[in-house]
PDB file of C-alpha atoms in Angstrom:
ATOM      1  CA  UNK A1089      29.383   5.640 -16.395  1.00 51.00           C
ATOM      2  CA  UNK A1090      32.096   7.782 -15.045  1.00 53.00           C
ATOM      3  CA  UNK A1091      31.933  10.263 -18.267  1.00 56.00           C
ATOM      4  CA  UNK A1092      27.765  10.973 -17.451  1.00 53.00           C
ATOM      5  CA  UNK A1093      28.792  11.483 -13.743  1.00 50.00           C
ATOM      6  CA  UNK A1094      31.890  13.959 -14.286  1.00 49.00           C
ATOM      7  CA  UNK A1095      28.820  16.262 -15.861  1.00 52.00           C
ATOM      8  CA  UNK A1096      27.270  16.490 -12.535  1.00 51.00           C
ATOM      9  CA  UNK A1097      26.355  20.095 -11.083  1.00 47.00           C
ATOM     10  CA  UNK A1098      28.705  19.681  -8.607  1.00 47.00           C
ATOM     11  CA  UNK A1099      32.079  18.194  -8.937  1.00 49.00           C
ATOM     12  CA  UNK A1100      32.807  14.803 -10.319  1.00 47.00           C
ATOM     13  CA  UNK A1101      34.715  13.647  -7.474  1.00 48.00           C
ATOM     14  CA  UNK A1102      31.831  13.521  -4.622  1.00 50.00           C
ATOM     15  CA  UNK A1103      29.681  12.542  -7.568  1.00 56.00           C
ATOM     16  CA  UNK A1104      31.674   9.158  -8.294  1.00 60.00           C
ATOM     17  CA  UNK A1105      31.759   8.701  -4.649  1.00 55.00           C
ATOM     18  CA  UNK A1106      28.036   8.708  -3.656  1.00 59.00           C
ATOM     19  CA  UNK A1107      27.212   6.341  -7.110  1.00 60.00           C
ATOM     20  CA  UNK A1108      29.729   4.084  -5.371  1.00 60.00           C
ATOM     21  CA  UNK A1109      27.850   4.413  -2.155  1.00 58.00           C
ATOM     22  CA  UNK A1110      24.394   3.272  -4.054  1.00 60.00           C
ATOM     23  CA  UNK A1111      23.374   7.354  -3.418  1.00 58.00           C
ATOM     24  CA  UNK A1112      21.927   9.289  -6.222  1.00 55.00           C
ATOM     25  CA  UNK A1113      22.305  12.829  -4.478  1.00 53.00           C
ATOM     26  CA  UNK A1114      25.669  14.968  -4.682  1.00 54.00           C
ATOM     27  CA  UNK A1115      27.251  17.443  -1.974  1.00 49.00           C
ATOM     28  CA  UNK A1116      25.005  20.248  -3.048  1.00 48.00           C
ATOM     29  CA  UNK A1117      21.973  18.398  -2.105  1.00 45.00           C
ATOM     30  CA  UNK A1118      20.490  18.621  -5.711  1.00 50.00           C
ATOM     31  CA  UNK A1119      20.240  15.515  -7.693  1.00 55.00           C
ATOM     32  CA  UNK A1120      22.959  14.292 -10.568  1.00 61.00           C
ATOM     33  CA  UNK A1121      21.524  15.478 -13.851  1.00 61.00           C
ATOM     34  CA  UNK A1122      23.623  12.169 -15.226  1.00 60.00           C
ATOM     35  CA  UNK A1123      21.898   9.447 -12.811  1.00 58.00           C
ATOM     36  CA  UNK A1124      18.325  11.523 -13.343  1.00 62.00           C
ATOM     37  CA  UNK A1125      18.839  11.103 -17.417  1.00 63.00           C
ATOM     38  CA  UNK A1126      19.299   7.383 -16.756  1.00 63.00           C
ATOM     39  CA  UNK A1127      16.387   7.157 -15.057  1.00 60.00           C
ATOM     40  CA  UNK A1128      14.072   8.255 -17.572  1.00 64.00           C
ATOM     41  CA  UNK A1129      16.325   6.496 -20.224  1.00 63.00           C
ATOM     42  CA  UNK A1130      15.652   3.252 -18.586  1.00 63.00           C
ATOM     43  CA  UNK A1131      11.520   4.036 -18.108  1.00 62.00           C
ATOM     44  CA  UNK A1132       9.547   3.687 -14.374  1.00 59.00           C
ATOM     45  CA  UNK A1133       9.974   0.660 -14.226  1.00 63.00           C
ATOM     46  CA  UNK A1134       8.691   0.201 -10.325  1.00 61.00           C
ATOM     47  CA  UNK A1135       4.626   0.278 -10.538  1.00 64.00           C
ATOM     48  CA  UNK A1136       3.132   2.753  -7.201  1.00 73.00           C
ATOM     49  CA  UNK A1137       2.264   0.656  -3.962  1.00 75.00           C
ATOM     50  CA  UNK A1138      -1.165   1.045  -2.637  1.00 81.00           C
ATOM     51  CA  UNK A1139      -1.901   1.500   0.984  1.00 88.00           C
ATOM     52  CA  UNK A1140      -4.186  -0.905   2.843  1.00 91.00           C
ATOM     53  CA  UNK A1141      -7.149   1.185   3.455  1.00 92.00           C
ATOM     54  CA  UNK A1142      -7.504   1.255   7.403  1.00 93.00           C
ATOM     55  CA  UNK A1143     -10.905   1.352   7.651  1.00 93.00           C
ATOM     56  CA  UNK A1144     -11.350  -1.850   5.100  1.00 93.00           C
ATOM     57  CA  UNK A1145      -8.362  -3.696   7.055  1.00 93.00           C
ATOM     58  CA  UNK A1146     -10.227  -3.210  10.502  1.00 94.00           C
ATOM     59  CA  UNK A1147     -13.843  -4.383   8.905  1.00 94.00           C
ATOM     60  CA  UNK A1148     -13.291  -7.341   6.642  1.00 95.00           C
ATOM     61  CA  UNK A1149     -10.566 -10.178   6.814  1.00 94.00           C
ATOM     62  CA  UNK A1150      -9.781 -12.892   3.303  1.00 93.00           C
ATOM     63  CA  UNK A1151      -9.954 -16.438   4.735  1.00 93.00           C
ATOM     64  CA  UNK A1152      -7.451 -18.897   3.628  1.00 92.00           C
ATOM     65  CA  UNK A1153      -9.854 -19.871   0.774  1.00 93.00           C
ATOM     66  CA  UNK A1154      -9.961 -16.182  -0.365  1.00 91.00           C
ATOM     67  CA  UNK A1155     -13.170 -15.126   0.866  1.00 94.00           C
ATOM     68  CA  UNK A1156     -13.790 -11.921   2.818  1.00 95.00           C
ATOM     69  CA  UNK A1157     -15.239 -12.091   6.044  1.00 96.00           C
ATOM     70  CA  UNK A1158     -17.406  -9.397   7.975  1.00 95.00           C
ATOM     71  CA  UNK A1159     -18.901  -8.750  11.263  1.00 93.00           C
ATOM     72  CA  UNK A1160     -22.778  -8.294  10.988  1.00 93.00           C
ATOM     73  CA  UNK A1161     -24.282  -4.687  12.185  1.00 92.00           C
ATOM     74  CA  UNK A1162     -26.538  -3.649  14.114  1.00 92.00           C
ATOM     75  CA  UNK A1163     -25.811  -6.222  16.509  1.00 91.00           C
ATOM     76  CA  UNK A1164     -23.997  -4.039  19.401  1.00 90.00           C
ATOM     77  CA  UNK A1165     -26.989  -2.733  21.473  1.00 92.00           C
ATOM     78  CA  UNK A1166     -30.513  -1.994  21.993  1.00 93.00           C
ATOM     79  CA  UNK A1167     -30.681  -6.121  21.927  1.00 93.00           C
ATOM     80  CA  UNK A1168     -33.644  -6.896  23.667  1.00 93.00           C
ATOM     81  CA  UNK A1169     -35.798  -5.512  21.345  1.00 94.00           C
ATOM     82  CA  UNK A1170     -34.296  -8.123  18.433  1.00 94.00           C
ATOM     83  CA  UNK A1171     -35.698 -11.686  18.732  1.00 96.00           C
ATOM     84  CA  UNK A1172     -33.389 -14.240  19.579  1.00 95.00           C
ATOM     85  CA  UNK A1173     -32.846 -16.035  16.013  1.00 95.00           C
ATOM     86  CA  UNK A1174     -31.772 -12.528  15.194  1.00 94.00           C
ATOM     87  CA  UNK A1175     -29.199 -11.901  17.751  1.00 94.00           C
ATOM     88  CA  UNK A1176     -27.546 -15.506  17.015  1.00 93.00           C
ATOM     89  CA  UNK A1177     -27.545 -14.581  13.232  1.00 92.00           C
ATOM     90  CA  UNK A1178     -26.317 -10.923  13.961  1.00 92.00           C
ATOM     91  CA  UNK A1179     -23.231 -12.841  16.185  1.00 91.00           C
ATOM     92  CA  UNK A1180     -22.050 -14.742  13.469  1.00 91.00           C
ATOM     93  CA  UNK A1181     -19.556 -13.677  10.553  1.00 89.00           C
ATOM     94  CA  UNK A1182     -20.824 -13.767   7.429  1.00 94.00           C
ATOM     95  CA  UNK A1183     -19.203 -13.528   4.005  1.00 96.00           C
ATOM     96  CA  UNK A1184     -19.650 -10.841   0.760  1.00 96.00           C
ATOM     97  CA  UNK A1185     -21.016 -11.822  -2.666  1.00 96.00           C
ATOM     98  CA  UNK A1186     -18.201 -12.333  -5.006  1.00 95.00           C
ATOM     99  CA  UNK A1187     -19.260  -9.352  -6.553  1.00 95.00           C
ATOM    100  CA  UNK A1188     -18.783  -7.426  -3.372  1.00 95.00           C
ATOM    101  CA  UNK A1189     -16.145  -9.232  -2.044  1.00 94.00           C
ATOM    102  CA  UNK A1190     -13.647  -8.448  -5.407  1.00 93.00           C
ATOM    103  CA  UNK A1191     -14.262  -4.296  -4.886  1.00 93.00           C
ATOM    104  CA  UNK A1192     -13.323  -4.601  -1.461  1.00 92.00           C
ATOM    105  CA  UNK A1193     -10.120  -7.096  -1.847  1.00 91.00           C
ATOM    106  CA  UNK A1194      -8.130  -4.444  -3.451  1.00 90.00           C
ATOM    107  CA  UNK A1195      -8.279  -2.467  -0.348  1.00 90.00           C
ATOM    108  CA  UNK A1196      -7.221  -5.206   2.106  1.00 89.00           C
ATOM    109  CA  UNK A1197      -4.417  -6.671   0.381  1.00 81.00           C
ATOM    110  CA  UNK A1198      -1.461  -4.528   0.056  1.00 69.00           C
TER     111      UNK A1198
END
């Protein structure tokens, strides 16, 4: 390894010392052509993260059994012109359809 650091941009000295370190940047602050060439010899292997979408994470919520749990809308205000069945229905969480449920899990767990 010490042959494809020595052909660093800078000098192989600070080169050897930063791959000792773990650090793949030299004292010129421009990254080791010999550590970038392994990279791409090796392949990505690391797949991207997703985020958690915010908005999904504050609206929904996978029970233990993986279902995913909402809050019911319109049931905020302007009450008393809802019968009362409705308001107890509107207060209680319901679930989505599977086929929901599996386009909006993606979101929520990462």
């Amino acid at each position: 390894m010490s042959e494809k650091l020595a052909s660093c941009r800078a000098t192989a000295a600070p080169c050897e010392r930063y791959a000792t370190e773990g650090l793949n940047w030299c004292r010129s602050w421009v990254q080791c052509d010999a550590l970038v060439s392994e990279r791409k010899a090796k392949g990505n292997q690391m797949a991207n993260k997703l985020k958690t979408h915010k908005g999904a994470r504050k609206r929904f919520k996978v029970t233990a059994t993986g279902k995913v749990r909402y809050k019911r809308s319109f049931a905020g205000h302007l009450m008393s012109g809802k019968s009362g069945d409705r308001c107890r229905k509107m207060h209680k969480a319901s679930f989505l359809a599977p086929a929901d449920a599996s386009k909006v899990r993606p979101f929520i767990e990462n």
